[in-house]
Coordinates of C-alpha atoms in Angstrom, one line a residue:
M272 CA 138.5 26.1 80.1
N273 CA 141.0 25.1 78.1
I274 CA 142.1 29.3 78.4
E275 CA 145.0 29.9 81.3
L276 CA 142.3 32.2 83.6
I277 CA 144.7 34.4 85.8
P278 CA 143.2 37.3 87.9
A279 CA 145.3 40.2 88.9
I280 CA 146.2 41.9 91.9
D281 CA 148.0 45.8 90.8
L282 CA 149.4 47.1 94.0
I283 CA 149.9 50.8 95.3
D284 CA 150.5 51.4 98.7
G285 CA 150.1 47.7 99.5
K286 CA 146.6 48.3 98.6
C287 CA 144.6 45.7 95.4
V288 CA 143.8 48.7 92.9
R289 CA 143.3 48.9 89.0
L290 CA 144.0 52.0 87.1
T291 CA 142.0 53.1 84.1
K292 CA 144.6 53.7 81.2
G293 CA 147.7 53.6 83.6
D294 CA 146.3 56.4 85.0
Y295 CA 147.9 56.7 88.3
T296 CA 145.2 59.9 88.8
Q297 CA 142.6 57.7 87.5
K298 CA 143.4 55.0 90.9
T299 CA 139.9 52.9 92.6
I300 CA 141.4 50.5 95.8
Y301 CA 139.0 47.3 95.8
N302 CA 141.1 45.6 98.7
E303 CA 142.9 47.2 101.2
D304 CA 144.2 43.4 101.9
P305 CA 145.7 41.5 99.1
V306 CA 146.8 38.4 101.1
A307 CA 142.9 38.2 101.2
Q308 CA 142.2 38.9 97.9
A309 CA 144.5 36.0 97.1
R310 CA 143.0 33.7 99.2
E311 CA 140.3 34.1 98.0
F312 CA 141.0 33.5 94.1
E313 CA 142.3 30.3 95.5
R314 CA 139.3 29.5 97.2
L315 CA 137.3 30.4 94.0
G316 CA 139.6 27.2 91.8
F317 CA 141.9 30.0 90.4
R318 CA 145.6 28.4 90.3
R319 CA 147.9 31.5 89.0
L320 CA 147.7 35.0 90.0
H321 CA 149.7 38.0 88.2
V322 CA 150.4 40.7 90.8
V323 CA 152.0 44.2 89.6
D324 CA 153.9 46.1 91.5
L325 CA 152.5 49.5 90.6
D326 CA 154.9 51.8 92.9
G327 CA 157.6 49.7 91.6
A328 CA 156.9 50.4 88.0
K329 CA 156.6 54.5 89.5
S330 CA 159.8 54.5 91.3
K331 CA 161.6 51.7 88.9
H332 CA 162.3 49.3 91.0
I333 CA 160.9 46.5 93.4
V334 CA 158.9 48.3 95.9
N335 CA 155.8 45.7 97.4
D336 CA 158.2 42.5 97.4
Q337 CA 157.2 42.0 101.1
V338 CA 153.3 42.6 100.1
L339 CA 154.2 39.9 97.3
K340 CA 155.9 37.2 100.3
A341 CA 153.1 37.5 102.0
I342 CA 150.7 36.0 99.4
T343 CA 153.0 33.3 98.1
T344 CA 153.0 31.9 102.1
A345 CA 149.2 32.0 102.6
T346 CA 148.6 31.0 98.9
N347 CA 149.3 27.8 96.8
L348 CA 148.9 30.3 94.0
I349 CA 151.0 30.3 91.0
V350 CA 152.2 34.1 91.1
D351 CA 154.2 36.1 88.4
F352 CA 155.0 39.4 89.6
G353 CA 156.6 42.6 87.8
G354 CA 156.4 46.0 87.9
G355 CA 159.9 47.5 88.8
I356 CA 162.3 45.2 87.4
K357 CA 165.2 47.1 86.5
T358 CA 168.2 45.1 88.4
E359 CA 169.0 41.7 88.7
E360 CA 168.9 42.1 92.1
D361 CA 165.3 43.2 91.4
I362 CA 164.7 39.8 90.1
E363 CA 166.0 38.2 92.8
K364 CA 164.0 39.9 95.4
A365 CA 160.9 38.7 93.8
F366 CA 162.1 34.7 93.5
A367 CA 163.1 35.0 97.3
A368 CA 159.5 36.2 98.1
G369 CA 158.0 33.8 96.5
A370 CA 157.5 34.4 92.9
H371 CA 157.7 31.6 90.2
M372 CA 157.9 33.9 87.4
V373 CA 158.7 37.4 86.5
T374 CA 157.7 39.5 84.0
V375 CA 160.1 42.2 82.5
G376 CA 159.1 44.6 79.9
S377 CA 161.2 48.1 80.3
I378 CA 164.6 46.8 80.0
A379 CA 163.7 44.1 77.4
V380 CA 163.0 48.0 75.4
T381 CA 166.1 49.9 76.8
E382 CA 168.9 47.5 77.3
P383 CA 168.2 44.3 75.1
E384 CA 171.3 42.8 76.1
L385 CA 170.7 42.9 80.0
F386 CA 167.7 41.4 79.1
M387 CA 169.3 38.6 77.3
T388 CA 171.7 38.0 80.2
W389 CA 169.0 37.5 82.8
L390 CA 167.0 35.3 79.6
D391 CA 170.3 32.9 79.5
K392 CA 170.7 32.9 83.3
Y393 CA 166.9 32.4 84.8
G394 CA 165.6 30.6 81.7
A395 CA 162.7 30.9 79.2
D396 CA 160.3 29.0 81.2
R397 CA 161.1 32.0 84.6
L398 CA 160.9 35.1 82.7
I399 CA 157.8 36.6 81.2
L400 CA 159.0 39.5 78.2
G401 CA 156.1 42.1 79.4
A402 CA 154.9 44.0 76.0
D403 CA 152.5 47.1 76.9
V404 CA 151.2 48.4 73.8
R405 CA 149.8 51.5 73.2
N406 CA 149.3 53.2 69.0
G407 CA 151.1 49.6 67.5
K408 CA 154.5 51.2 69.7
I409 CA 155.9 49.4 72.7
S410 CA 155.3 51.8 76.4
I411 CA 157.9 51.8 79.0
N412 CA 158.2 52.5 83.1
G413 CA 155.1 52.2 84.4
W414 CA 153.4 53.4 80.6
K415 CA 154.8 56.5 81.3
E416 CA 156.6 56.9 78.1
D417 CA 156.7 54.8 74.6
S418 CA 159.6 54.1 72.4
E419 CA 159.9 53.7 68.9
E420 CA 159.9 50.2 69.0
G421 CA 157.0 48.3 67.0
L422 CA 155.5 45.5 68.5
L423 CA 156.0 42.9 66.1
P424 CA 159.8 43.0 65.4
F425 CA 160.1 43.5 69.4
L426 CA 158.9 40.6 69.7
K427 CA 160.6 38.6 67.2
R428 CA 163.7 39.8 67.9
Y429 CA 163.1 38.0 71.7
V430 CA 160.8 34.9 70.2
D431 CA 164.1 34.3 68.4
R432 CA 165.7 34.5 71.1
G433 CA 163.7 31.7 72.8
V434 CA 161.1 33.9 74.4
K435 CA 158.4 31.7 75.1
N436 CA 155.8 33.7 78.2
V437 CA 154.3 37.0 76.3
L438 CA 152.4 39.5 78.5
C439 CA 151.1 41.9 76.1
T440 CA 148.9 44.0 77.3
E441 CA 146.4 47.4 75.5
I442 CA 146.7 50.0 77.1
S443 CA 144.3 51.6 75.9
K444 CA 141.8 49.1 76.7
D445 CA 143.2 48.5 80.1
G446 CA 140.6 49.2 82.5
T447 CA 138.1 50.2 80.5
L448 CA 136.3 47.6 80.1
A449 CA 135.7 48.1 76.0
G450 CA 136.4 44.1 75.4
P451 CA 139.9 43.1 74.8
A452 CA 142.0 43.9 71.7
I453 CA 141.4 40.7 69.8
E454 CA 142.4 41.2 66.5
L455 CA 145.9 42.3 67.4
Y456 CA 146.2 38.8 69.9
K457 CA 144.8 37.2 66.9
T458 CA 148.0 39.1 64.8
I459 CA 149.6 37.9 67.4
M460 CA 149.0 34.9 67.2
S461 CA 149.5 34.6 63.5
E462 CA 152.8 35.6 63.6
F463 CA 154.4 33.5 66.6
P464 CA 152.3 30.4 66.7
D465 CA 153.8 28.6 69.5
M466 CA 154.2 31.8 71.6
H467 CA 152.3 31.1 75.2
L468 CA 150.8 34.9 74.7
I469 CA 149.0 36.4 77.9
A470 CA 146.4 38.7 76.7
S471 CA 145.7 41.5 79.0
G472 CA 143.2 44.7 79.3
G473 CA 139.7 45.6 78.6
V474 CA 137.7 42.0 79.7
S475 CA 134.7 43.2 80.1
A476 CA 132.3 40.1 80.8
T477 CA 133.2 36.4 81.2
E478 CA 131.9 36.5 76.9
D479 CA 135.0 38.1 76.3
I480 CA 137.6 35.5 78.1
K481 CA 135.3 32.6 75.9
N482 CA 136.0 34.7 72.9
L483 CA 139.5 34.9 73.4
E484 CA 139.5 30.7 74.2
N485 CA 137.3 30.9 70.6
E486 CA 140.1 32.8 68.8
G487 CA 143.0 30.0 70.4
I488 CA 144.7 33.1 73.1
P489 CA 146.8 30.7 75.5
A490 CA 145.8 32.9 78.6
V491 CA 143.8 35.8 80.1
V492 CA 144.7 38.5 83.1
F493 CA 141.1 40.0 84.0
G494 CA 141.2 42.7 86.9
K495 CA 138.6 44.9 87.4
A496 CA 135.9 43.1 85.2
Y497 CA 136.3 40.6 88.3
Y498 CA 136.3 43.5 91.0
E499 CA 133.3 45.2 90.1
G500 CA 131.0 41.4 89.0
R501 CA 130.9 41.2 85.8
I502 CA 133.1 37.7 86.1
D503 CA 130.7 33.9 86.4
T504 CA 133.6 32.7 88.0
A505 CA 131.9 29.5 88.6
R506 CA 130.7 29.9 84.8
L507 CA 134.8 29.9 84.0
L508 CA 136.1 27.7 86.4
M509 CA 133.8 24.3 85.7
P510 CA 135.0 22.8 82.1
S511 CA 131.9 22.7 79.5
H512 CA 130.2 20.1 76.8
G513 CA 130.4 23.2 74.4
L514 CA 133.8 23.7 74.6
A515 CA 136.5 22.8 72.4
K516 CA 137.2 19.1 72.4
R517 CA 140.2 18.1 73.9
I518 CA 143.5 16.1 72.9
I519 CA 145.7 14.6 76.1
P520 CA 148.7 12.7 75.7
C521 CA 148.8 10.4 79.2
L522 CA 152.6 9.8 80.3
D523 CA 152.4 6.0 82.5
V524 CA 155.3 6.2 84.6
K525 CA 157.5 3.5 86.0
D526 CA 160.6 3.7 88.3
G527 CA 161.0 7.1 86.4
E528 CA 160.3 6.6 83.1
T529 CA 157.4 6.6 80.3
V530 CA 156.3 2.9 79.6
K531 CA 153.2 1.4 77.6
G532 CA 151.5 -2.0 77.5
T533 CA 148.0 -3.8 76.4
N534 CA 145.4 -4.3 78.9
F535 CA 147.5 -2.6 81.6
V536 CA 150.6 -5.7 81.2
N537 CA 153.4 -6.4 79.0
L538 CA 155.1 -2.9 79.9
R539 CA 157.6 -1.5 77.4
S540 CA 159.3 1.8 77.6
A541 CA 158.1 5.0 75.7
G542 CA 160.8 7.5 76.9
D543 CA 161.5 10.5 79.2
P544 CA 158.7 12.0 81.1
V545 CA 160.2 15.2 81.0
E546 CA 161.2 15.1 77.8
L547 CA 158.0 13.7 75.9
G548 CA 155.9 16.0 78.5
K549 CA 158.1 19.2 76.6
A550 CA 157.4 17.6 73.3
Y551 CA 153.3 17.3 73.4
S552 CA 153.3 20.8 75.2
R553 CA 155.2 22.0 72.0
A554 CA 153.2 20.0 69.8
G555 CA 150.1 21.7 70.5
A556 CA 148.7 19.4 73.3
D557 CA 145.7 21.1 75.1
E558 CA 146.8 19.4 78.2
L559 CA 149.1 16.8 79.7
V560 CA 148.1 13.5 82.1
F561 CA 151.3 12.3 84.1
L562 CA 150.5 8.7 86.4
D563 CA 152.6 7.0 88.3
I564 CA 151.3 3.9 87.4
T565 CA 152.0 1.9 90.2
A566 CA 152.3 3.7 93.2
S567 CA 149.0 2.7 94.9
Y568 CA 150.2 -1.0 94.6
E569 CA 153.7 -0.4 95.6
R570 CA 152.3 1.9 98.4
R571 CA 154.6 5.0 97.1
K572 CA 154.3 8.3 96.9
T573 CA 154.1 10.6 93.5
F574 CA 157.9 11.7 92.9
T575 CA 157.4 15.4 93.5
D576 CA 160.7 16.5 92.0
M577 CA 159.5 14.8 88.8
V578 CA 156.5 16.8 88.9
E579 CA 158.4 20.0 89.2
R580 CA 160.9 19.2 86.3
V581 CA 157.7 18.3 84.1
A582 CA 155.8 21.5 85.5
R583 CA 158.8 24.2 84.4
E584 CA 158.5 22.5 80.6
V585 CA 154.9 23.3 79.6
N586 CA 152.5 25.8 79.6
I587 CA 149.1 24.0 79.5
P588 CA 147.1 22.2 82.2
F589 CA 148.9 19.6 83.7
T590 CA 147.0 16.1 86.3
V591 CA 148.9 14.0 88.3
G592 CA 147.5 10.6 89.5
G593 CA 149.4 7.9 91.8
G594 CA 149.4 7.7 95.5
I595 CA 146.7 10.5 96.3
N596 CA 145.4 9.3 99.4
E597 CA 145.0 12.7 101.3
L598 CA 144.7 16.4 100.9
S599 CA 148.9 17.2 101.9
D600 CA 149.4 14.4 98.7
V601 CA 146.9 16.7 97.3
E602 CA 148.8 19.9 98.2
R603 CA 152.4 18.9 97.5
M604 CA 151.1 18.4 93.9
L605 CA 149.5 21.4 93.7
H606 CA 153.0 23.1 95.1
A607 CA 154.6 21.6 92.9
G608 CA 153.2 22.5 89.5
A609 CA 150.6 20.6 88.8
D610 CA 146.6 21.8 87.5
K611 CA 144.9 18.9 88.8
V612 CA 145.2 15.7 90.6
S613 CA 143.7 12.4 89.5
I614 CA 142.3 9.8 92.2
N615 CA 141.6 6.2 91.6
S616 CA 141.9 3.7 94.2
A617 CA 141.7 6.1 96.9
A618 CA 138.6 7.7 95.6
L619 CA 137.4 3.7 96.1
R620 CA 138.6 3.1 98.8
R621 CA 137.3 6.6 100.6
P622 CA 134.8 8.7 98.6
E623 CA 134.9 10.9 100.8
L624 CA 138.3 12.1 99.8
I625 CA 136.5 13.7 96.8
D626 CA 134.5 16.3 98.6
E627 CA 137.4 16.9 101.1
I628 CA 139.2 17.8 97.7
T629 CA 136.9 19.8 96.1
S630 CA 135.6 22.0 99.3
H631 CA 139.6 22.9 99.7
F632 CA 140.9 23.7 96.5
G633 CA 137.3 23.6 94.5
S634 CA 136.2 20.8 91.7
Q635 CA 138.0 21.9 88.9
V636 CA 141.2 20.3 90.9
C637 CA 139.6 17.1 91.4
V638 CA 139.8 14.3 88.6
V639 CA 138.2 11.3 89.4
A640 CA 140.1 8.2 87.5
I641 CA 137.6 4.8 86.9
D642 CA 139.6 1.9 85.3
A643 CA 136.6 -0.2 84.2
R644 CA 136.6 -3.4 82.6
L645 CA 133.3 -5.3 81.0
D646 CA 133.1 -8.3 82.5
E647 CA 130.5 -11.2 82.0
D648 CA 127.9 -8.8 84.7
G649 CA 128.4 -5.8 83.0
W650 CA 131.3 -3.3 83.2
N651 CA 133.2 -3.1 86.9
C652 CA 135.6 -0.8 88.5
Y653 CA 139.2 -1.6 89.4
V654 CA 142.0 -0.8 90.9
K655 CA 145.6 -1.1 91.8
G656 CA 146.8 -0.5 88.3
G657 CA 143.9 -2.7 87.1
R658 CA 144.8 -6.1 89.2
E659 CA 141.6 -6.2 92.0
R660 CA 138.2 -6.0 91.4
T661 CA 135.8 -3.9 92.9
Q662 CA 132.5 -4.6 93.9
R663 CA 131.2 -0.8 92.4
G664 CA 129.7 -0.7 88.9
L665 CA 131.1 2.3 86.7
F666 CA 128.1 4.2 86.0
E667 CA 126.8 4.2 90.0
W668 CA 130.5 4.8 90.6
A669 CA 130.6 7.8 88.4
E670 CA 127.6 9.2 89.2
E671 CA 128.5 9.7 93.1
A672 CA 131.8 10.9 92.0
A673 CA 130.2 13.8 90.6
Q674 CA 127.0 14.4 93.1
R675 CA 130.3 14.2 95.2
G676 CA 131.7 17.3 93.7
A677 CA 134.8 15.9 91.2
G678 CA 135.7 18.4 88.0
E679 CA 135.9 15.4 85.2
I680 CA 135.4 12.0 85.0
L681 CA 138.8 10.0 82.8
F682 CA 137.3 6.7 82.2
T683 CA 139.6 3.9 81.0
S684 CA 138.4 1.0 79.5
M685 CA 140.8 -2.3 80.3
N686 CA 139.5 -3.8 77.5
H687 CA 140.0 -1.6 75.2
D688 CA 143.2 -0.4 77.0
G689 CA 146.2 -0.8 74.5
V690 CA 145.2 -2.1 71.3
K691 CA 144.1 0.2 69.1
Q692 CA 140.6 -0.5 67.8
G693 CA 138.9 2.5 69.2
F694 CA 137.6 3.5 72.2
A695 CA 134.0 2.0 74.3
N696 CA 131.9 4.2 72.7
E697 CA 129.1 3.0 73.8
A698 CA 130.1 3.5 77.3
L699 CA 131.2 6.8 77.1
A700 CA 128.0 8.1 75.0
T701 CA 126.5 6.4 78.4
L702 CA 128.4 8.2 80.7
A703 CA 128.0 12.0 78.9
E704 CA 124.2 11.1 79.2
R705 CA 124.2 10.5 82.8
L706 CA 126.7 13.0 84.2
P707 CA 126.6 16.7 84.6
I708 CA 130.4 17.0 83.7
P709 CA 132.9 16.4 81.3
I710 CA 133.9 12.5 80.3
I711 CA 137.9 11.9 79.2
A712 CA 138.1 9.0 76.9
S713 CA 140.4 7.1 77.5
G714 CA 141.8 3.3 76.3
G715 CA 141.9 2.2 72.8
A716 CA 143.2 4.8 70.4
G717 CA 144.7 3.8 67.1
K718 CA 144.1 6.0 63.8
M719 CA 142.5 9.5 64.3
E720 CA 139.2 7.8 63.4
D721 CA 139.2 7.0 66.8
F722 CA 138.9 10.2 68.1
R723 CA 136.4 11.4 66.0
D724 CA 133.9 8.9 67.0
A725 CA 135.0 9.2 71.0
F726 CA 134.2 13.0 69.8
T727 CA 130.8 12.2 67.8
I728 CA 129.4 8.6 69.1
G729 CA 130.8 8.4 72.7
R730 CA 129.7 12.4 72.7
A731 CA 133.2 12.8 74.9
D732 CA 134.8 16.4 76.1
A733 CA 138.7 15.2 75.8
A734 CA 140.0 12.1 74.4
L735 CA 143.3 10.4 76.4
A736 CA 146.4 8.2 74.5
A737 CA 149.4 7.3 75.2
S738 CA 151.1 5.2 72.5
V739 CA 149.8 6.2 69.5
F740 CA 152.1 9.2 70.4
H741 CA 154.7 8.2 72.4
F742 CA 155.7 6.1 68.9
G743 CA 155.2 9.1 66.6
E744 CA 152.2 7.2 65.1
I745 CA 149.9 9.8 65.5
G746 CA 150.7 13.6 65.8
I747 CA 148.7 15.8 67.5
P748 CA 149.1 19.0 64.7
E749 CA 147.9 16.5 62.0
L750 CA 145.3 15.2 64.2
K751 CA 144.1 18.3 65.2
S752 CA 143.7 19.3 61.4
Y753 CA 142.1 16.5 60.8
L754 CA 139.4 16.2 63.3
R755 CA 138.5 19.9 62.2
K756 CA 138.3 18.9 58.8
E757 CA 135.4 16.4 60.5
G758 CA 133.6 19.4 61.9
I759 CA 135.1 18.8 64.9
R760 CA 135.9 22.1 67.6
V761 CA 139.0 22.0 68.3
R762 CA 141.8 24.0 69.2
I763 CA 144.7 24.4 67.1

């Protein structure tokens, strides 16, 4: 799915619990071992986790930091942590325990200047503004007190100061399984379209999450619905042909800079990958792909530090490829912040790598990239950045990759790459017909109509492009507006 899926673990006495409407007397224990629960979320394929220290919220200081540390040590989940964050010492404790982000709510209401000093010190990518709402007002201190702060003015104050991530919980919905406050979240997004809004409270079933996605809500937290068996995780985590079409800029990186060429050669510089990634995230790209295009050929590993830098700047799914040959490479990239990995040459050399990745990390992590060229004898697969032809044909290899558990196929036509004459729509349509998993079209984007044709004629699930985005020939907001007018479902 395009919406970010964030399961929750709420902690009381070191146990995984859920409350109803924030009432500590209405507590249900779902797992006495939160570390085991976190491992289960990771095994299922989730990449993020929301941990709430309910003891901390009540006591007004962190209580369960050791449980947090146990979770972050035992898993590679991206964990955001909240509850009881009242001092800078609490923030440092959370980060020391392995939290990637910290959610701050009450202090932003009671001591706004202190919150701003934290925002300046730690940055907008590491702090999440908690906005717990009851009767249109912000609630504080573990929902035990209501302030006089109205929601929208509260959000505007901090968005104007640089806040990007907001976790909004409608308290009357939380733990009730009554459905999320979709109208509230739509109102927030209409006021703040660039916000990374995390909706929380009331999710009762898989359909609620799909409805949030349909309304363009970027992320959702859910707990009770999962614990009570109402969430179809397989349906959520396996990409679907029925979802919105995705627009994906590709950052081809060589020697630390983004490059673009024609037919895989004649490369020219297109800018800094970190800055480009940040700009595309802000512009409304649905995902990013970051490819170290000479890693396989030069037998190098993808630059982990660059992946970390790019990941810190974006709030959309992020795929990394190039030089990934074994499980340890995958683990390193996921730990650095990638959501998925793309494998190409290594998978053709040893197809079992697909099975290994999907069994350890889930199908949604594994993107099999196929560089193919239409030769006189048909479509053939190439490796090492398009330098070496293999004995595998495009369609039979794609079918095997899908059978082995790949989550998506990223198909690049070498004939079309960089020439801006449209995608290989006939081959795309054949792949879509034969495969049960999504297809990402790559190679050939030159004008907006090319994207339309990839989705309609080629039946692709996503379209990837580089130079038309890098050099300002097509703007992502304008492209999405055009596609929507053409009747193609995209997230605006």
